[in-house]
Coordinates of C-alpha atoms and ligand atoms in Angstrom, one line a residue:
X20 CA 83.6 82.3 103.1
X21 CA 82.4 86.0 103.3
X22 CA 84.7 87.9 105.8
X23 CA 83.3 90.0 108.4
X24 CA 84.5 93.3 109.3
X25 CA 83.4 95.2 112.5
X26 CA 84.0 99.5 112.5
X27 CA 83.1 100.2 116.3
X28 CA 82.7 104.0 115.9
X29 CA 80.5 105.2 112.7
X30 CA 82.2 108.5 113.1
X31 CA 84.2 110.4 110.3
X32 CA 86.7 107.7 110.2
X33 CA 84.2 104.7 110.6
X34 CA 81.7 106.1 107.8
X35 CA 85.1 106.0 105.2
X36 CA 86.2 102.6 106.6
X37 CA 83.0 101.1 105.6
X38 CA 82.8 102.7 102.3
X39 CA 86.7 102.3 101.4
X40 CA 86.3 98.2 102.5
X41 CA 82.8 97.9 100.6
X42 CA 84.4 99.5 97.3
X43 CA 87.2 96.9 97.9
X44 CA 84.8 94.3 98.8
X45 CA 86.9 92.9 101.7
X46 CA 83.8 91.8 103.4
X47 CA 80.8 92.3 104.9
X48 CA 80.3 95.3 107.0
X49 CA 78.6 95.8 110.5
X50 CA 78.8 99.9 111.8
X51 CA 78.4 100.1 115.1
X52 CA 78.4 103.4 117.0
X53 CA 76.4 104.2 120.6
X54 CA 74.7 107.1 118.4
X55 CA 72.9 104.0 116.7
X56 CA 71.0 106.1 114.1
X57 CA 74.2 107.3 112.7
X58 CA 75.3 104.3 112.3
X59 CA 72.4 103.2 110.4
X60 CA 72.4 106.4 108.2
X61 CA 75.9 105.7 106.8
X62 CA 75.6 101.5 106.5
X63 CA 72.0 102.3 104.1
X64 CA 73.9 105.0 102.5
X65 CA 77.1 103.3 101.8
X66 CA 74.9 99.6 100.8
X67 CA 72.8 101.8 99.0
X68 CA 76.5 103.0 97.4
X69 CA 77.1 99.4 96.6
X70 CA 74.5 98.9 93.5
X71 CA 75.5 101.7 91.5
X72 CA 79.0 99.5 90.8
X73 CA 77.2 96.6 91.7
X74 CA 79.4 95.5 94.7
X75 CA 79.1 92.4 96.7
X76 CA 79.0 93.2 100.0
X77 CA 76.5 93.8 103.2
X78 CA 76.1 96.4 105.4
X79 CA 74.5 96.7 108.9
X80 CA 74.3 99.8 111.6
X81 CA 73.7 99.1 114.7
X82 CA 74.5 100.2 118.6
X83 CA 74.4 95.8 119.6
X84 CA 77.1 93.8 120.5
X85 CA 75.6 91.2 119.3
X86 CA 75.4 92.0 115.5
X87 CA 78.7 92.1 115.8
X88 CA 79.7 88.4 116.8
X89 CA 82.4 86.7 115.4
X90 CA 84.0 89.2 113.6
X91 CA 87.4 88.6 111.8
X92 CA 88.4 92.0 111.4
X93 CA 87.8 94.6 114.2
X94 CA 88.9 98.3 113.5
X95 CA 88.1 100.6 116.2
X96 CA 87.2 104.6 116.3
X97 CA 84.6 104.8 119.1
X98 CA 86.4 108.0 120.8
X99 CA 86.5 111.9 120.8
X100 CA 88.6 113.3 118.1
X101 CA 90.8 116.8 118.5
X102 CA 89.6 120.4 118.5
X103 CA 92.1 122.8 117.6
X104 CA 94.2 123.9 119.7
X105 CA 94.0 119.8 121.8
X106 CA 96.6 117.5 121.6
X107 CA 96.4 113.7 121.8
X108 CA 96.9 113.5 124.4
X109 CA 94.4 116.0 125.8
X110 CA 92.0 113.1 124.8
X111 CA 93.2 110.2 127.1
X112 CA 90.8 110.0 130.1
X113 CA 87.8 110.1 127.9
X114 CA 88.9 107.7 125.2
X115 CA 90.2 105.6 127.8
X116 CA 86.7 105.2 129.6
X117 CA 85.7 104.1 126.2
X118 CA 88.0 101.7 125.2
X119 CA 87.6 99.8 128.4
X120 CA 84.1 99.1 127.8
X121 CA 84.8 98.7 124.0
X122 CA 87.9 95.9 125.2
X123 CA 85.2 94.2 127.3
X124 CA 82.7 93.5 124.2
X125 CA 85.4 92.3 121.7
X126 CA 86.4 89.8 124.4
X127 CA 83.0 88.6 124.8
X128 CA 81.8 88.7 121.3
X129 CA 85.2 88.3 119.0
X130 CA 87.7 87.1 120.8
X131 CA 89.6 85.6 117.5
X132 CA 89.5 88.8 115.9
X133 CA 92.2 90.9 114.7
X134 CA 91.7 94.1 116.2
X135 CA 92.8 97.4 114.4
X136 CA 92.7 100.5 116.8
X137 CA 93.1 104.2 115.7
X138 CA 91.2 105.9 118.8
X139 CA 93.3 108.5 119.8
X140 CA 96.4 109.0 121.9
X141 CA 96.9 106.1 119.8
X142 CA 100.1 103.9 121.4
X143 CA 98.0 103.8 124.5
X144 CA 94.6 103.4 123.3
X145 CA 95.9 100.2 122.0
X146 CA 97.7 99.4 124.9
X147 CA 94.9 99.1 126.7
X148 CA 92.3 97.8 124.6
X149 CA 95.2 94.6 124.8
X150 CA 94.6 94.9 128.3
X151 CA 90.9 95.1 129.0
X152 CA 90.2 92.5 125.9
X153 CA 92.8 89.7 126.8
X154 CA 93.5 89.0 123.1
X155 CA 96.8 88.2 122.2
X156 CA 99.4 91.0 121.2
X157 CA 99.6 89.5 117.9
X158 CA 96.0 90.2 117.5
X159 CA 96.2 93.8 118.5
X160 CA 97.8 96.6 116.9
X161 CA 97.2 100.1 116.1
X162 CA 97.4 102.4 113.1
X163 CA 99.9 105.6 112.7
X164 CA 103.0 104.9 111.4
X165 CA 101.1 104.0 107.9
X166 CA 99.3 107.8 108.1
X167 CA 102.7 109.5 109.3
X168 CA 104.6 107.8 106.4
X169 CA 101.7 108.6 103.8
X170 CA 102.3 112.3 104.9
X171 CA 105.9 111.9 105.0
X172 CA 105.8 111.0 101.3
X173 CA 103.2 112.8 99.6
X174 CA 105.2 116.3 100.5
X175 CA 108.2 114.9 99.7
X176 CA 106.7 113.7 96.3
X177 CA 105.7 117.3 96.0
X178 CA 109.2 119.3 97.0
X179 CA 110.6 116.4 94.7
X180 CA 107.9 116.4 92.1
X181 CA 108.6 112.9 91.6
X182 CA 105.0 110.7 91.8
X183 CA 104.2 109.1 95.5
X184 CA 104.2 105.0 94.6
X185 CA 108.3 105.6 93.5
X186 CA 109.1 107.2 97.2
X187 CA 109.4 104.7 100.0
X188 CA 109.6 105.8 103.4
X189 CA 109.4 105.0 107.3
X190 CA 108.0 107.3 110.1
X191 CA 108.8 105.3 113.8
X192 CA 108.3 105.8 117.6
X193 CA 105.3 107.0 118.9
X194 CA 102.3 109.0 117.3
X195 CA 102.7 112.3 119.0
X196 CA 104.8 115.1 118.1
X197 CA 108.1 113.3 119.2
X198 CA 107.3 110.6 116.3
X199 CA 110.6 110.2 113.8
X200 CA 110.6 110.2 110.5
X201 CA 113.4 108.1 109.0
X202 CA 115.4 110.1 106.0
X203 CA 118.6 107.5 106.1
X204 CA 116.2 104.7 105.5
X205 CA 114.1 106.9 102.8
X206 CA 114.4 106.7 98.7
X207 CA 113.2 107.7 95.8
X208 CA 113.3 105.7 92.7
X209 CA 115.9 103.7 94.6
X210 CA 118.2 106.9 95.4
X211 CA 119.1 108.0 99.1
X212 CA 117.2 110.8 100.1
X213 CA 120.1 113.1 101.4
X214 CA 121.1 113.0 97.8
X215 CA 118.4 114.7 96.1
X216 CA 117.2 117.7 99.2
X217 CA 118.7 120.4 100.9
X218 CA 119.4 119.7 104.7
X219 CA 116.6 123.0 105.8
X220 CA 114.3 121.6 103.2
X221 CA 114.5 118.3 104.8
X222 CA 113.9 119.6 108.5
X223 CA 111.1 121.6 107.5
X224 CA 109.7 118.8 105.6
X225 CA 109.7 116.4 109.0
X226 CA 108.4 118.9 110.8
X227 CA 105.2 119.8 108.6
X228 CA 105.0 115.5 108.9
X229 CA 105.1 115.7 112.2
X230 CA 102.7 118.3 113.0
X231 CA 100.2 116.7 109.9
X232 CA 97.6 116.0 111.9
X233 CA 97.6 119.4 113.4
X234 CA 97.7 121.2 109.8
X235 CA 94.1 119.6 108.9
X236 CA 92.4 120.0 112.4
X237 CA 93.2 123.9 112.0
X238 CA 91.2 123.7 108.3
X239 CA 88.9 121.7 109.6
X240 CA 88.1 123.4 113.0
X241 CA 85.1 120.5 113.8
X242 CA 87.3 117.6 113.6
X243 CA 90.7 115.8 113.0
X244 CA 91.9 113.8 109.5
X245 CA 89.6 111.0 108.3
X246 CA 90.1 110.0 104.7
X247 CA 94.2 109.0 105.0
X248 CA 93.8 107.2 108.3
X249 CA 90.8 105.6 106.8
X250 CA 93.0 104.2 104.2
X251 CA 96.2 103.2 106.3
X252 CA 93.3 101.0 108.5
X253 CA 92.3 99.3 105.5
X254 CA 95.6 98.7 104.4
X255 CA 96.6 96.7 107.6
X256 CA 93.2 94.8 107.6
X257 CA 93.3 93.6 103.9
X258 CA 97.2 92.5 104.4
X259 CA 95.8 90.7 107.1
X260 CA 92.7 89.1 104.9
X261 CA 94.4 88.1 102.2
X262 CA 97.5 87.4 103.8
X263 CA 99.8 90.0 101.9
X264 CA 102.2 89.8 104.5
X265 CA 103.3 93.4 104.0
X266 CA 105.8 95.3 106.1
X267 CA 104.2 97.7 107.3
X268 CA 105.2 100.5 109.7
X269 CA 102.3 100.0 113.0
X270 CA 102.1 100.7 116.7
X271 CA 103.1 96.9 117.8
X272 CA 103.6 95.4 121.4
X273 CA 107.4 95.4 121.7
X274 CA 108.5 92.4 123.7
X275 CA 112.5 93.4 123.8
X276 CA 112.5 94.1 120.2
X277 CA 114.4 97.8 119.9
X278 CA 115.3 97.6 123.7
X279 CA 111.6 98.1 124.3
X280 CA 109.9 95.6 126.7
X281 CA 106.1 95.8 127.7
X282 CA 105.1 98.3 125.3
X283 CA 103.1 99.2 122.0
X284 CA 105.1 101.8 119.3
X285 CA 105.4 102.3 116.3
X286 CA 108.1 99.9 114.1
X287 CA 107.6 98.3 111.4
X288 CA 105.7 94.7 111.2
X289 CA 104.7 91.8 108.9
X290 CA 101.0 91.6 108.9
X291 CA 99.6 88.5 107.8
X292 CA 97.2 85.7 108.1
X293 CA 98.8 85.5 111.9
X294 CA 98.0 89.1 112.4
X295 CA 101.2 90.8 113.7
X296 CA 103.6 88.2 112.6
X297 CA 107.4 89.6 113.1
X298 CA 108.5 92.8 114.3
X299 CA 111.2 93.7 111.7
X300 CA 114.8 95.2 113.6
X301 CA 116.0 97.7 111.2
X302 CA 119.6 99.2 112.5
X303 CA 119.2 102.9 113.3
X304 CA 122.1 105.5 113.2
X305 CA 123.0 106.7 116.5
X306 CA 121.1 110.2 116.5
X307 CA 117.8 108.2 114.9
X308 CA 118.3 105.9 118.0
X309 CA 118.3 108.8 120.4
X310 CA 114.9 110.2 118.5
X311 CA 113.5 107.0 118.9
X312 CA 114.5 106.8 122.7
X313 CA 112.8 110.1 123.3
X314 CA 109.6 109.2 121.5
X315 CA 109.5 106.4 123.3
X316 CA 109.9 108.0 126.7
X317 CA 106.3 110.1 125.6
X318 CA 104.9 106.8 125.5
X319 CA 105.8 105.5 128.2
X320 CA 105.2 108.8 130.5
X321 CA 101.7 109.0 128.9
X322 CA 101.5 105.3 130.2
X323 CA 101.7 106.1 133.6
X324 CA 99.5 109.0 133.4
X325 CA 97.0 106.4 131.9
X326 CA 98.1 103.9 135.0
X327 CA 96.8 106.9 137.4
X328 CA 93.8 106.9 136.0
X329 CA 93.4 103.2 136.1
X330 CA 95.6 101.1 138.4
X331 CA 94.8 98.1 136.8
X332 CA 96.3 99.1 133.1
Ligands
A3D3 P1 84.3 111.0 115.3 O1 83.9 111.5 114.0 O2 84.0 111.9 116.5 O3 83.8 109.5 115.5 C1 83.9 108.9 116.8 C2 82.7 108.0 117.0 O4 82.8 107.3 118.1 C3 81.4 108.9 117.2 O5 80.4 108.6 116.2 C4 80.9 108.5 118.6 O6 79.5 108.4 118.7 C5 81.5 107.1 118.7 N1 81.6 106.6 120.0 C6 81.8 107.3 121.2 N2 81.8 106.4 122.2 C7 81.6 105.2 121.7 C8 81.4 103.9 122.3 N3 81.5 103.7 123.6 N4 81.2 102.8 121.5 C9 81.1 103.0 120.1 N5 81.2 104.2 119.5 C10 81.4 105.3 120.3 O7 85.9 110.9 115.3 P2 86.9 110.4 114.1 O8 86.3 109.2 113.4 O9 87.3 111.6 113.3 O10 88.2 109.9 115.0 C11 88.1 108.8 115.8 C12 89.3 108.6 116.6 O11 90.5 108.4 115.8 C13 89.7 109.8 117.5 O12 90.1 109.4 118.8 C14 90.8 110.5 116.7 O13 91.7 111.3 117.5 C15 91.5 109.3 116.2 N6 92.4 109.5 115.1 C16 93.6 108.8 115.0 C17 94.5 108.9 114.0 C18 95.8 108.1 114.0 O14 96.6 108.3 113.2 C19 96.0 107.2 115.1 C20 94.2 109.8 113.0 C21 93.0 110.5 113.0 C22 92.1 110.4 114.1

């Protein structure tokens, strides 16, 4: 049976969700945004998209719930993006506001779906969106460590001049400037890392990843990244669709896995029919432990700022 795929937020990143999942033909699409002629805009653009290659797939906007019922895939944007100059986590009482009332729906209207969020500061976004929709952690998991891996690789593929698909990689922790890139558990064509780069290059390399988001806002000046985060969502929902069961590196409730308890960050997970089906334990070298500890120490002091805004998270 025809999937259905719910993008709440038709923004910059909702608008290449729908036409990155319509050219894939994962399913078919609702757009919901509150600015409800937006939404409509880009779903009769994008279907209208659809018959030059003569896809298979249907397109609604809309600013109701309840064209949105039953959804099997839910990835969420509704939010404020960055300005230059913001961080964030400059964004968290607004986006927080949101997601409450965004949690709320999806527990009323799809509580079987698997919900994908990317609003912004990201590990707690999704940490509350678990909380205000009741859905099972399994069910609810964010997107980052995809992005920060993408941008990991592509500069290395360019210092290394050696083409993307032959680098693996894994960025951890939380998405904020304190997230950690993983050179020991890098290669390319099958080589360790810290054989083919010079220490400096390396360093400046991790930085530039993890100020990447930061890099495009500046160009962009009206708004933050859209097309790569576009593309690491669809990659955890169609994993999820069709199964794939790929490891994949996502913000994922920790429940004593990595000596975390009662928290969402970034590690890397199977996604599968299950959603969020195992939390894979890779062993991390004593100074990539002590990153990981400080990154999630952000995340959890962010937390409580979130808790003083709302007791109840
Ligand atoms: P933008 O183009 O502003 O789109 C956000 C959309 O949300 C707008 O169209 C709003 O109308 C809509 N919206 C606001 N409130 C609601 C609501 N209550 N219900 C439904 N829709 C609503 O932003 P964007 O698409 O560029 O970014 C969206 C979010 O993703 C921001 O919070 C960004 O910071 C975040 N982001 C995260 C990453 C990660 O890697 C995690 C990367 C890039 C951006």
């Amino acid at each position: 049976m025809t999937k259905k795929i719910t993008l709440i937020g038709a923004g910059q990143i909702g608008g290449t969700l729908a036409h990155l999942i319509s050219i894939k033909e994962l399913g078919d699409i609702v757009l919901f945004d509150v600015a409800e002629d937006l939404a409509k805009g880009k779903a009769l653009d994008i279907a209208q998209s659809t018959s030059v290659d003569g896809l298979n797939v249907n397109l609604i906007g809309t600013s109701s719930y309840k064209d949105t019922e039953n959804s099997d895939v839910i990835i969420i944007t509704a939010g404020v993006a960055r300005k230059p100059g913001m961080t964030r986590d400059d964004l968290l009482a607004t986006n927080l506001k949101i997601i409450k009332k965004v949690g709320e729906e999806v527990k009323r209207t799809s509580p079987n779906a698997f919900v994908i969020c990317i609003t912004n500061p990201l590990d707690i976004i999704v940490m509350a969106l678990q909380k205000y929709s009741g859905l099972p952690t399994n069910k609810v998991v964010g997107m980052a460590g995809i992005l920060d891996s993408s941008r990991f690789k592509y500069f290395l593929s360019q210092e290394l001049k050696v083409p993307v698909k032959n680098i693996e990689t894994l960025v951890l922790g939380g998405h904020g400037d304190t997230m950690v890139p993983m050179p020991n558990h890098t290669t390319v064509n099958g080589k360790s890392l810290s054989d083919l780069i010079k220490k400096e290059k390396l360093e400046l390399i991790i930085d530039r990843t993890r100020k990447g988001g930061a890099e495009i806002i500046k160009f962009l000046q009206k708004g933050s990244a859209f097309y790569a985060p576009a593309a690491s969502g669809v990659e955890m929902a169609e994993s999820y669709l069709k199964d794939l069961k790929k490891t994949l590196p996502c913000a994922a409730y920790l429940n004593g896995e990595y000596g975390v308890k009662h928290l969402y960050a970034g590690v890397p997970v199977v996604i599968g029919k299950n959603g969020v089906e195992k939390v894979i334990e890779i062993n991390l070298s004593n100074e990539e432990k002590e990153q990981f500890n400080l990154s999630i120490k952000a995340v959890k002091d962010l937390y409580q700022t979130a808790k003083n805004i709302d007791k109840n998270l």
